[in-house]
Amino acid sequence: KCFKKVDSCFQRKFGTNTTATKTDAPNKKYKIDSKDRNKSFYTVQEEKIEQAERSVLISCPAKTNEKKFLNYLSRHGDINKCFFYESYGTYAVVEFSNKESLTSLHEGTAIPSINHEATVPFKSRLLSLRNAGPVDMSNGQSAPQCQPQTTIHINDLIQRLSKEDSIDQQISSLTETYQLTEENVCLRFLVCSLLKDIAAAYFPECTIRPFGSSVNGFGKLGCDLDMFLDLDGISGRNLKRPKAGLSLEYQTKRSASERAGTQSILSVIGECVDQFGPGCVGVQKILQARCPLVRFAHQPSGFQCDLTANNRVAMKSSELLYLYGGLDRRVRCLVFSVRCWARAHSITSSISGAWISNFSLTVMVLFFLQRRTIPILPTLDHLKELAGPLDKSVIEGNDCTFVSDFTKIRLQDNTETLEQLLQEFFEFYGTFAFNCMSINIRKGREQNKPEVSPLHIQNPFEPALNVSKNVNGTQLERFVALCRESAWMLQQREFNVPHRGSGTGNNAPWGLAALLMPSVSQVAGVKSRKKRKREPASERIKGLLESLKNREVKS
Ligand code: GTP
Ligand code: MG
């Protein structure tokens, strides 16, 4: 049924291959399936959207007996998947095998009546488990095992990486630690699906799709949830009118421009989310931005959400990044490491400002991998040449066509290690001619800069736009200085071999871990935060070297 609602173009391309998997044992840790990495972006999207539509989110008492809970719910039908997590309380994501189970579940679910307060009877798939007794839900057991939805602190990461035996292992370990888990991705699709139920009050056939780092393969646990209200799949939209004879069409209101229409849609949906959306707090309508959006926090999941509409190009960018990330495992590893390194040194931030965004950093890594002597990644133009007729896509006059089928792409035989690539990345951008050259992943080579912005990265699908227009000279200089410093550090023996302490947990930061150290004083444990920030690179390195020497002496 749900496939009637999805973009007809997706349907033509990928059919309805959404067979659900058999029941999994509760508590099993779901890792992102490496087989999934080679599925096309749309296949994964449609599968996960469909799974989310069969799922509910339930707030549970902390000491819930998992077995009794599942027994109780399975009265409504078979359960495919269930996991628990914590976010302002304990929650369970329950995925049924069939959507019909939800109808049965809703029939037995009560609307609460609260003394002295009125409740709006808005029914959603966000529920609470109540126990009026005498069922003993704890049954002597402690809380159910919860799957982590956030990542570890940078200091713990540095410790973890310092215990690895090679820089290659450090890079892999960082990626493993940071990447989204299968459960977290399910939760992201479920939040979109819950939001879609709200938006469906206005547009029953709409879809809300996650985009950006939630789905492009580069998401880190805790990253925001970018959502896109998709009205393209509404039936009748692509209906061809007969050349002769009678036909009917809907009367619709017109808006002054596409942008004005998007603003009105987001305004009413934002209002609805604010007034009735359970768990949605701090709703802000940011309708005057270049890309209008509604921002809010979804408390039950802990996600910071950005809801946009009419944002097809961003969806295409996500698909492109997903494709590049799935071509070679080194791509994601390098992107995760560079993004983490940039974050550790405040070169990037989740708040918008004059710094290099995560998206720009990702494009810079892709470009670097295209520029290897034996390129690791093909150019976007090449991906366009490989496209089939169903891959054709033109958005607002821009050609966004590229191949979606991984199997059509032949890669070259580059055997460089992650360590070599990280080192070379820093050297590449430490000496890049930013003053006159632009980064262009469509051509896979630098081009003359068309404008004066300090950093110019051509938008892959809107060539007239610069992805990094926001970046100022100071931020670019900091980036270049840190690239040089990091390249130099990786060449020094003191930094590029493990430093073993006497006991476990006593390893001095080395390799990638040393590159992530925000400042010398963090190692030495002295100086105030303010002072650390102003420390010149040479001082930072000197301090790190001192720290390594001291550790060696101690151990
Ligand atoms: P996080 O920092 O983990 O959230 O990474 P992200 O990739 O999700 O970035 P962000 O939330 O800032 O943006 C979401 C998506 O919007 C990106 O993945 C891109 O597809 C798109 N996007 C963001 N910034 C730009 C930009 O400057 N230009 C273009 N063309 N697209 C952008
Ligand atoms: Mg994002």
Coordinates of C-alpha atoms and ligand atoms in Angstrom, one line a residue:
K1 CA 0.0 0.0 0.0
C2 CA 2.7 2.4 0.9
F3 CA 4.3 2.1 -2.5
K4 CA 1.3 3.8 -4.0
K5 CA 2.5 6.9 -2.2
V6 CA 6.2 6.9 -3.2
D7 CA 7.6 8.9 -6.1
S8 CA 6.5 7.1 -9.2
C9 CA 10.0 7.5 -10.6
F10 CA 11.5 5.6 -7.7
Q11 CA 8.9 2.9 -8.3
R12 CA 9.8 2.6 -12.0
K13 CA 13.4 2.4 -11.1
F14 CA 13.4 0.0 -8.3
G15 CA 10.1 -1.9 -8.0
T16 CA 8.8 -3.0 -4.7
N17 CA 11.6 -5.1 -3.4
T18 CA 11.0 -4.7 0.3
T19 CA 10.7 -8.2 1.7
A20 CA 11.1 -8.0 5.5
T21 CA 13.7 -10.1 7.3
K22 CA 12.7 -12.8 9.7
T23 CA 12.2 -12.2 13.4
D24 CA 15.5 -11.3 15.1
A25 CA 16.2 -12.0 18.7
P26 CA 15.7 -9.0 20.9
N27 CA 18.9 -7.3 22.1
K28 CA 20.9 -8.4 19.1
K29 CA 23.2 -5.6 18.0
Y30 CA 22.4 -4.6 14.5
K31 CA 25.4 -3.5 12.6
I32 CA 25.1 -1.8 9.3
D33 CA 25.0 -4.6 6.8
S34 CA 27.9 -4.4 4.4
K35 CA 25.6 -5.9 1.8
D36 CA 23.4 -2.8 2.2
R37 CA 26.3 -0.6 1.1
N38 CA 26.0 -1.8 -2.5
K39 CA 22.2 -1.4 -2.7
S40 CA 21.2 1.7 -4.5
F41 CA 20.3 4.7 -2.5
Y42 CA 16.6 4.5 -3.4
T43 CA 16.3 0.8 -2.6
V44 CA 17.7 1.4 0.9
Q45 CA 15.4 4.5 1.3
E46 CA 12.3 2.6 0.2
E47 CA 13.1 -0.4 2.4
K48 CA 13.7 1.7 5.5
I49 CA 10.6 3.9 4.9
E50 CA 8.5 0.9 4.6
Q51 CA 9.9 -0.7 7.8
A52 CA 9.4 2.5 9.7
E53 CA 5.7 2.6 8.7
R54 CA 5.3 -0.8 10.4
S55 CA 7.0 0.5 13.6
V56 CA 6.1 2.2 16.9
L57 CA 8.1 4.0 19.5
I58 CA 7.2 3.2 23.1
S59 CA 8.3 4.9 26.3
C60 CA 8.8 2.2 28.9
P61 CA 9.4 2.1 32.6
A62 CA 13.2 1.7 33.3
K63 CA 12.9 -1.8 34.6
T64 CA 10.8 -3.3 31.9
N65 CA 10.8 -7.0 31.5
E66 CA 11.6 -7.5 27.9
K67 CA 10.1 -10.9 27.5
K68 CA 6.7 -9.8 29.0
F69 CA 6.8 -6.6 27.0
L70 CA 7.3 -8.5 23.7
N71 CA 4.7 -11.1 24.7
Y72 CA 2.2 -8.4 25.4
L73 CA 2.8 -6.7 22.1
S74 CA 2.9 -9.8 20.0
R75 CA -0.8 -10.2 20.7
H76 CA -1.1 -7.7 17.8
G77 CA 1.1 -9.6 15.4
D78 CA 4.6 -10.9 14.7
I79 CA 7.4 -8.6 15.7
N80 CA 10.3 -8.3 13.3
K81 CA 12.7 -6.3 15.4
C82 CA 12.8 -4.6 18.8
F83 CA 15.5 -2.6 20.5
F84 CA 15.7 -0.4 23.6
Y85 CA 17.6 2.8 24.1
E86 CA 17.7 5.7 26.5
S87 CA 16.8 9.4 25.9
Y88 CA 15.1 11.2 28.7
G89 CA 13.9 7.8 29.8
T90 CA 13.8 4.3 28.3
Y91 CA 12.3 3.8 24.9
A92 CA 11.7 0.8 22.7
V93 CA 11.5 0.7 18.9
V94 CA 9.2 -2.1 17.8
E95 CA 8.9 -3.1 14.2
F96 CA 5.9 -5.4 13.4
S97 CA 6.0 -7.8 10.4
N98 CA 2.7 -6.4 9.1
K99 CA 1.2 -2.9 9.0
E100 CA -2.2 -4.4 10.1
S101 CA -0.7 -5.0 13.5
L102 CA -0.7 -1.3 14.1
T103 CA -4.4 -1.0 13.5
S104 CA -4.9 -3.7 16.2
L105 CA -2.5 -2.0 18.5
H106 CA -4.2 1.4 18.1
E107 CA -7.6 -0.2 18.9
G108 CA -6.4 -1.2 22.4
T109 CA -4.6 2.1 23.1
A110 CA -6.2 4.7 25.4
I111 CA -6.0 8.5 25.2
P112 CA -4.9 9.6 28.7
S113 CA -7.1 11.8 30.8
I114 CA -5.1 14.1 33.1
N115 CA -6.7 15.9 36.0
H116 CA -6.7 19.8 35.7
E117 CA -5.2 19.6 32.2
A118 CA -6.8 19.0 28.8
T119 CA -5.2 16.6 26.3
V120 CA -5.6 17.0 22.6
P121 CA -6.6 13.6 21.3
F122 CA -3.9 13.4 18.7
K123 CA -3.2 9.8 17.9
S124 CA 0.4 8.9 16.9
R125 CA 2.7 6.0 17.0
L126 CA 4.5 7.4 20.0
L127 CA 3.1 5.5 22.9
S128 CA 3.7 5.0 26.6
L129 CA 3.7 1.6 28.4
R130 CA 1.6 1.7 31.6
N131 CA 1.4 -0.9 34.2
A132 CA -1.6 -0.7 36.6
G133 CA -0.4 -3.9 38.3
P134 CA -0.3 -6.7 39.3
V135 CA 2.0 -7.6 36.5
D136 CA 5.6 -7.5 37.8
M137 CA 7.4 -5.9 34.9
S138 CA 10.8 -6.0 36.5
N139 CA 10.7 -9.7 37.4
G140 CA 13.8 -9.3 39.4
Q141 CA 15.8 -8.3 36.4
S142 CA 17.5 -5.0 35.8
A143 CA 16.8 -2.6 33.0
P144 CA 16.7 -3.9 29.4
Q145 CA 20.0 -3.7 27.5
C146 CA 20.0 -0.3 25.7
Q147 CA 21.7 0.4 22.4
P148 CA 23.8 3.5 22.5
Q149 CA 22.6 6.4 20.4
T150 CA 25.4 8.8 21.1
T151 CA 29.1 8.5 20.6
I152 CA 31.9 8.6 23.1
H153 CA 33.7 11.7 24.3
I154 CA 36.7 12.8 22.2
N155 CA 39.1 12.1 25.2
D156 CA 37.8 8.5 25.4
L157 CA 38.3 8.2 21.6
I158 CA 41.9 9.4 21.9
Q159 CA 42.5 6.8 24.6
R160 CA 40.9 4.1 22.5
L161 CA 42.9 5.0 19.4
S162 CA 46.2 5.2 21.3
K163 CA 45.8 1.5 22.1
E164 CA 45.7 0.5 18.4
D165 CA 48.8 -0.9 16.7
S166 CA 48.8 1.1 13.4
I167 CA 47.4 4.3 12.0
D168 CA 45.4 2.2 9.6
Q169 CA 43.8 0.5 12.6
Q170 CA 43.2 3.8 14.3
I171 CA 41.4 5.2 11.3
S172 CA 39.2 2.0 11.0
S173 CA 38.5 2.1 14.8
L174 CA 37.5 5.8 14.6
T175 CA 35.1 5.0 11.8
E176 CA 33.6 2.0 13.7
T177 CA 33.2 4.1 16.8
Y178 CA 31.5 7.1 15.2
Q179 CA 29.4 5.7 12.4
L180 CA 25.6 5.4 12.7
T181 CA 24.4 2.0 13.9
E182 CA 21.6 0.1 12.2
E183 CA 19.4 0.9 15.2
N184 CA 20.1 4.6 15.0
V185 CA 19.3 4.6 11.3
C186 CA 16.0 2.8 12.0
L187 CA 15.2 5.4 14.6
R188 CA 15.9 8.2 12.2
F189 CA 13.5 6.7 9.6
L190 CA 10.9 6.2 12.3
V191 CA 11.1 9.8 13.4
C192 CA 10.5 10.8 9.8
S193 CA 7.6 8.4 9.6
L194 CA 6.1 9.9 12.8
L195 CA 6.4 13.4 11.3
K196 CA 4.9 12.2 8.1
D197 CA 1.7 11.3 10.1
I198 CA 1.5 14.9 11.1
A199 CA 2.1 16.3 7.7
A200 CA -0.4 13.8 6.3
A201 CA -3.1 15.9 7.9
Y202 CA -2.5 18.3 5.1
F203 CA -1.0 16.0 2.4
P204 CA -2.1 12.4 2.9
E205 CA 0.1 11.1 0.2
C206 CA 3.3 12.9 1.2
T207 CA 6.6 11.2 2.3
I208 CA 9.1 12.6 4.7
R209 CA 12.6 11.4 3.8
P210 CA 15.8 11.8 5.7
F211 CA 18.7 13.2 3.8
G212 CA 22.2 14.5 4.6
S213 CA 24.4 12.6 7.0
S214 CA 21.6 10.4 8.3
V215 CA 21.6 8.6 5.0
N216 CA 24.7 9.5 3.0
G217 CA 27.0 7.1 4.8
F218 CA 29.0 9.8 6.6
G219 CA 26.7 10.3 9.6
K220 CA 28.2 10.3 13.1
L221 CA 26.1 9.1 16.1
G222 CA 24.4 12.2 17.4
C223 CA 24.3 14.1 14.1
D224 CA 21.2 16.1 13.3
L225 CA 18.3 14.7 11.4
D226 CA 17.7 16.5 8.1
M227 CA 14.3 15.8 6.6
F228 CA 12.7 16.6 3.4
L229 CA 8.9 16.8 2.8
D230 CA 8.4 15.1 -0.6
L231 CA 5.2 15.9 -2.4
D232 CA 6.4 14.6 -5.8
G233 CA 4.8 11.3 -5.3
I234 CA 1.3 12.7 -4.9
S235 CA -0.9 10.8 -7.4
G236 CA -2.2 13.0 -10.2
R237 CA 1.0 15.1 -10.2
N238 CA 2.4 13.3 -13.2
L239 CA -0.9 12.4 -14.8
K240 CA -0.9 13.1 -18.5
R241 CA -4.0 15.0 -19.7
P242 CA -5.8 13.3 -22.7
K243 CA -5.1 15.0 -26.0
A244 CA -8.9 15.0 -26.7
G245 CA -12.1 14.6 -24.8
L246 CA -13.1 15.5 -21.3
S247 CA -10.9 15.3 -18.2
L248 CA -10.9 16.7 -14.7
E249 CA -8.3 18.5 -12.8
Y250 CA -8.1 19.8 -9.2
Q251 CA -8.7 23.4 -8.4
T252 CA -5.7 24.6 -6.4
K253 CA -4.6 27.8 -4.8
R254 CA -1.5 29.4 -6.5
S255 CA 1.3 31.0 -4.7
A256 CA 3.5 33.8 -6.0
S257 CA 6.6 31.6 -6.4
E258 CA 7.8 28.1 -5.5
R259 CA 9.6 29.5 -2.6
A260 CA 6.4 31.2 -1.3
G261 CA 4.6 27.9 -1.6
T262 CA 7.3 26.1 0.3
Q263 CA 7.2 28.7 3.0
S264 CA 3.4 28.3 3.5
I265 CA 3.6 24.5 3.6
L266 CA 6.4 24.6 6.2
S267 CA 4.6 27.3 8.2
V268 CA 1.4 25.2 8.7
I269 CA 3.2 22.0 9.2
G270 CA 5.6 23.7 11.7
E271 CA 2.5 25.0 13.5
C272 CA 1.0 21.6 13.7
V273 CA 4.3 20.0 14.9
D274 CA 4.5 22.7 17.6
Q275 CA 0.8 22.4 18.8
F276 CA 0.2 18.7 18.5
G277 CA 3.5 16.8 17.7
P278 CA 4.1 14.6 20.8
G279 CA 7.7 14.9 21.9
C280 CA 8.5 17.8 19.5
V281 CA 9.8 20.8 21.5
G282 CA 11.5 24.2 20.8
V283 CA 9.9 24.5 17.3
Q284 CA 11.4 27.4 15.3
K285 CA 10.2 28.3 11.9
I286 CA 13.1 29.6 9.9
L287 CA 11.3 30.5 6.7
Q288 CA 13.4 33.4 5.5
A289 CA 16.6 31.3 5.1
R290 CA 17.9 30.5 1.6
C291 CA 16.4 27.0 2.2
P292 CA 13.4 27.6 4.4
L293 CA 13.1 25.1 7.3
V294 CA 11.4 24.2 10.6
R295 CA 13.8 23.3 13.3
F296 CA 12.9 21.4 16.5
A297 CA 14.1 18.9 19.0
H298 CA 12.5 15.5 19.0
Q299 CA 12.9 14.6 22.6
P300 CA 12.0 10.8 22.5
S301 CA 14.8 10.2 20.0
G302 CA 17.1 13.0 21.1
F303 CA 17.5 14.2 17.5
Q304 CA 17.8 17.8 16.5
C305 CA 15.6 18.0 13.5
D306 CA 15.5 20.2 10.4
L307 CA 12.5 19.8 8.2
T308 CA 12.7 21.3 4.7
A309 CA 10.5 21.0 1.7
N310 CA 11.2 21.2 -2.0
N311 CA 14.9 20.4 -1.5
R312 CA 15.5 17.9 -4.3
V313 CA 19.1 19.0 -5.0
A314 CA 20.1 18.2 -1.4
M315 CA 18.6 14.8 -1.8
K316 CA 20.7 14.3 -4.9
S317 CA 23.8 15.4 -3.1
S318 CA 23.1 12.8 -0.4
E319 CA 22.7 10.1 -3.0
L320 CA 26.0 11.1 -4.7
L321 CA 27.8 11.0 -1.3
Y322 CA 26.2 7.7 -0.6
L323 CA 27.5 6.3 -3.9
Y324 CA 31.0 7.6 -3.4
G325 CA 31.1 6.3 0.1
G326 CA 30.0 2.9 -1.0
L327 CA 32.6 2.5 -3.7
D328 CA 35.7 2.0 -1.6
R329 CA 35.9 1.5 2.2
R330 CA 38.8 4.0 2.4
V331 CA 36.4 6.8 1.4
R332 CA 34.2 6.7 4.5
C333 CA 37.2 6.0 6.8
L334 CA 39.1 9.1 5.5
V335 CA 36.0 11.3 5.7
F336 CA 35.3 10.3 9.3
S337 CA 38.9 10.9 10.3
V338 CA 39.1 14.3 8.6
R339 CA 35.7 15.4 10.0
C340 CA 36.7 14.3 13.5
W341 CA 40.1 16.0 13.2
A342 CA 38.4 19.2 12.0
R343 CA 35.9 19.1 14.8
A344 CA 38.6 18.5 17.4
H345 CA 40.4 21.7 16.3
S346 CA 37.2 23.8 15.8
I347 CA 37.8 24.1 12.1
T348 CA 34.2 23.0 11.7
S349 CA 31.2 23.3 14.0
S350 CA 27.5 22.3 13.9
I351 CA 26.6 25.9 14.3
S352 CA 26.6 27.7 11.0
G353 CA 29.3 30.4 10.7
A354 CA 32.5 31.4 8.7
W355 CA 34.0 27.9 9.1
I356 CA 34.2 25.0 6.7
S357 CA 31.1 22.9 6.9
N358 CA 31.1 19.1 7.2
F359 CA 29.6 18.9 3.7
S360 CA 32.5 21.0 2.3
L361 CA 35.0 18.9 4.1
T362 CA 33.5 15.7 2.6
V363 CA 33.6 17.2 -0.9
M364 CA 37.3 18.1 -0.3
V365 CA 38.1 14.5 0.7
L366 CA 36.3 13.2 -2.4
F367 CA 38.2 15.6 -4.6
F368 CA 41.5 14.6 -3.1
L369 CA 40.7 10.9 -3.8
Q370 CA 39.9 11.8 -7.4
R371 CA 43.3 13.5 -7.6
R372 CA 45.5 10.5 -6.7
T373 CA 48.0 9.4 -9.3
I374 CA 45.8 6.3 -9.7
P375 CA 42.4 7.8 -8.8
I376 CA 40.4 6.1 -6.1
L377 CA 37.2 7.8 -7.1
P378 CA 35.8 8.6 -10.6
T379 CA 34.7 12.1 -11.5
L380 CA 31.1 13.1 -11.5
D381 CA 31.2 13.6 -15.2
H382 CA 32.2 9.9 -15.5
L383 CA 29.4 8.8 -13.3
K384 CA 27.1 10.8 -15.6
E385 CA 28.4 9.0 -18.6
L386 CA 27.6 5.6 -17.0
A387 CA 24.0 6.7 -16.2
G388 CA 21.1 4.7 -17.7
P389 CA 17.8 6.2 -19.0
L390 CA 16.1 5.8 -15.5
D391 CA 18.9 7.7 -13.8
K392 CA 18.1 10.9 -15.8
S393 CA 17.4 13.8 -13.4
V394 CA 17.0 17.5 -14.1
I395 CA 16.2 19.7 -11.1
E396 CA 15.4 23.4 -11.7
G397 CA 17.2 23.3 -15.0
N398 CA 20.4 21.7 -13.5
D399 CA 21.4 18.3 -14.9
C400 CA 21.8 16.0 -11.8
T401 CA 22.1 12.8 -13.7
F402 CA 24.6 10.1 -12.6
V403 CA 24.6 6.3 -12.4
S404 CA 22.9 4.7 -9.4
D405 CA 23.9 1.1 -10.0
F406 CA 27.2 0.4 -8.2
T407 CA 27.9 -2.6 -10.5
K408 CA 28.4 -0.4 -13.5
I409 CA 31.3 1.4 -12.0
R410 CA 34.8 0.1 -12.6
L411 CA 37.4 1.3 -10.2
Q412 CA 41.2 1.6 -10.7
D413 CA 43.7 -0.5 -8.9
N414 CA 44.9 1.9 -6.2
T415 CA 46.4 0.2 -3.2
E416 CA 47.4 3.1 -1.0
T417 CA 46.9 2.6 2.7
L418 CA 44.7 4.7 4.9
E419 CA 47.8 6.0 6.7
Q420 CA 49.4 7.1 3.3
L421 CA 46.1 8.7 2.3
L422 CA 45.7 10.7 5.5
Q423 CA 49.3 11.9 5.3
E424 CA 48.8 12.9 1.6
F425 CA 45.5 14.6 2.3
F426 CA 47.2 17.0 4.7
E427 CA 50.0 17.6 2.3
F428 CA 47.6 18.1 -0.6
Y429 CA 45.6 20.8 1.2
G430 CA 48.6 22.2 3.0
T431 CA 50.0 23.3 -0.4
F432 CA 46.8 23.7 -2.4
A433 CA 46.6 26.9 -4.5
F434 CA 43.4 28.1 -2.8
N435 CA 44.1 31.7 -3.9
C436 CA 43.5 30.9 -7.6
M437 CA 42.0 27.5 -7.8
S438 CA 38.5 26.0 -7.3
I439 CA 37.7 22.5 -6.2
N440 CA 35.5 20.7 -8.7
I441 CA 34.5 17.1 -8.3
R442 CA 32.5 17.1 -11.5
K443 CA 35.7 17.4 -13.5
G444 CA 37.9 15.8 -10.9
R445 CA 40.5 18.6 -11.3
E446 CA 41.1 22.1 -10.0
Q447 CA 39.7 24.9 -12.1
N448 CA 40.4 28.6 -12.2
K449 CA 38.4 30.3 -9.4
P450 CA 35.4 32.2 -10.9
E451 CA 35.0 34.6 -7.8
V452 CA 37.1 36.0 -5.0
S453 CA 35.8 33.9 -2.0
P454 CA 38.8 32.5 -0.1
L455 CA 37.6 28.9 -0.5
H456 CA 35.8 27.9 -3.7
I457 CA 34.2 24.5 -4.0
Q458 CA 31.9 24.2 -6.9
N459 CA 28.5 22.9 -6.0
P460 CA 28.3 19.6 -7.9
F461 CA 24.7 20.1 -9.1
E462 CA 24.4 23.9 -9.2
P463 CA 27.7 24.9 -10.9
A464 CA 27.1 28.6 -10.4
L465 CA 27.2 28.2 -6.6
N466 CA 30.1 27.9 -4.2
V467 CA 29.4 25.4 -1.5
S468 CA 31.9 27.1 0.8
K469 CA 30.9 30.8 0.2
N470 CA 30.6 31.3 4.0
V471 CA 34.2 30.5 4.7
N472 CA 36.4 33.6 5.5
G473 CA 40.1 34.0 5.0
T474 CA 41.0 33.4 8.7
Q475 CA 39.2 30.1 8.8
L476 CA 40.9 28.9 5.6
E477 CA 44.3 30.0 6.9
R478 CA 43.6 28.0 10.1
F479 CA 42.7 24.9 8.0
V480 CA 45.9 25.2 5.9
A481 CA 48.1 25.7 8.9
L482 CA 46.6 22.7 10.7
C483 CA 47.0 20.6 7.5
R484 CA 50.7 21.5 7.4
E485 CA 51.2 20.9 11.1
S486 CA 49.4 17.5 10.8
A487 CA 51.4 16.5 7.7
W488 CA 54.6 17.3 9.6
M489 CA 53.6 15.4 12.7
L490 CA 52.7 12.3 10.7
Q491 CA 56.3 12.3 9.3
Q492 CA 57.9 12.3 12.7
R493 CA 58.8 9.0 14.2
E494 CA 57.8 10.3 17.7
F495 CA 54.2 10.5 16.5
N496 CA 53.8 7.7 14.0
V497 CA 54.6 4.7 16.1
P498 CA 52.7 3.4 19.1
H499 CA 53.9 4.6 22.5
R500 CA 53.2 1.9 25.0
G501 CA 52.8 2.6 28.7
S502 CA 53.5 0.2 31.5
G503 CA 49.9 -0.7 32.2
T504 CA 46.7 -0.8 30.2
G505 CA 45.1 2.6 29.7
N506 CA 48.5 4.3 29.9
N507 CA 49.2 4.8 26.2
A508 CA 50.4 8.2 25.2
P509 CA 48.5 9.6 22.2
W510 CA 50.2 8.8 18.9
G511 CA 49.3 8.8 15.2
L512 CA 45.8 9.8 14.6
A513 CA 45.1 10.1 18.3
A514 CA 47.9 12.8 18.6
L515 CA 46.4 14.7 15.7
L516 CA 43.1 14.9 17.5
M517 CA 44.7 16.4 20.7
P518 CA 43.1 19.8 20.9
S519 CA 46.2 21.3 22.4
V520 CA 49.4 20.6 24.3
S521 CA 47.8 21.5 27.6
Q522 CA 45.3 18.7 27.2
V523 CA 48.2 16.3 27.3
A524 CA 50.1 18.1 30.0
G525 CA 46.9 18.9 31.9
V526 CA 47.8 22.6 32.5
K527 CA 46.8 26.0 31.3
S528 CA 43.4 27.5 31.0
R529 CA 41.1 26.8 28.0
K530 CA 41.4 30.4 26.8
K531 CA 45.1 30.3 26.7
R532 CA 45.2 26.9 24.9
K533 CA 43.3 28.3 22.0
R534 CA 45.8 31.0 21.2
E535 CA 48.7 28.6 21.3
P536 CA 50.8 28.7 18.1
A537 CA 51.3 25.4 16.2
S538 CA 55.0 25.2 17.0
E539 CA 54.2 25.4 20.7
R540 CA 51.5 22.7 20.4
I541 CA 53.9 20.3 18.7
K542 CA 56.7 21.1 21.2
G543 CA 54.3 20.3 24.1
L544 CA 53.1 17.1 22.5
L545 CA 56.7 15.9 22.0
E546 CA 57.5 16.8 25.6
S547 CA 54.4 14.8 26.8
L548 CA 55.5 11.8 24.8
K549 CA 59.0 11.9 26.2
N550 CA 57.7 12.3 29.8
R551 CA 55.4 9.3 29.3
E552 CA 58.3 7.2 28.0
V553 CA 60.4 8.1 30.9
K554 CA 57.6 7.2 33.4
S555 CA 56.8 3.9 31.7
Ligands
GTP1 P1 26.2 16.9 9.5 O1 27.2 18.0 9.9 O2 26.6 15.6 10.1 O3 24.8 17.3 9.8 O4 26.4 16.7 7.9 P2 25.4 16.9 6.8 O5 26.0 16.4 5.6 O6 24.0 16.4 7.2 O7 25.3 18.5 6.7 P3 24.1 19.5 6.9 O8 23.2 19.0 8.0 O9 24.7 20.8 7.1 O10 23.3 19.5 5.5 C1 22.5 18.5 5.1 C2 22.7 18.3 3.6 O11 22.4 19.5 2.9 C3 24.1 17.9 3.1 O12 24.4 16.6 3.2 C4 24.1 18.4 1.7 O13 23.4 17.4 0.9 C5 23.2 19.6 1.8 N1 24.1 20.8 2.0 C6 24.5 21.3 3.1 N2 25.2 22.4 2.9 C7 25.2 22.6 1.6 C8 25.8 23.6 0.8 O14 26.4 24.5 1.2 N3 25.5 23.4 -0.5 C9 24.8 22.4 -1.0 N4 24.6 22.3 -2.3 N5 24.3 21.5 -0.3 C10 24.5 21.6 1.0
MG2 MG 23.0 17.1 8.8

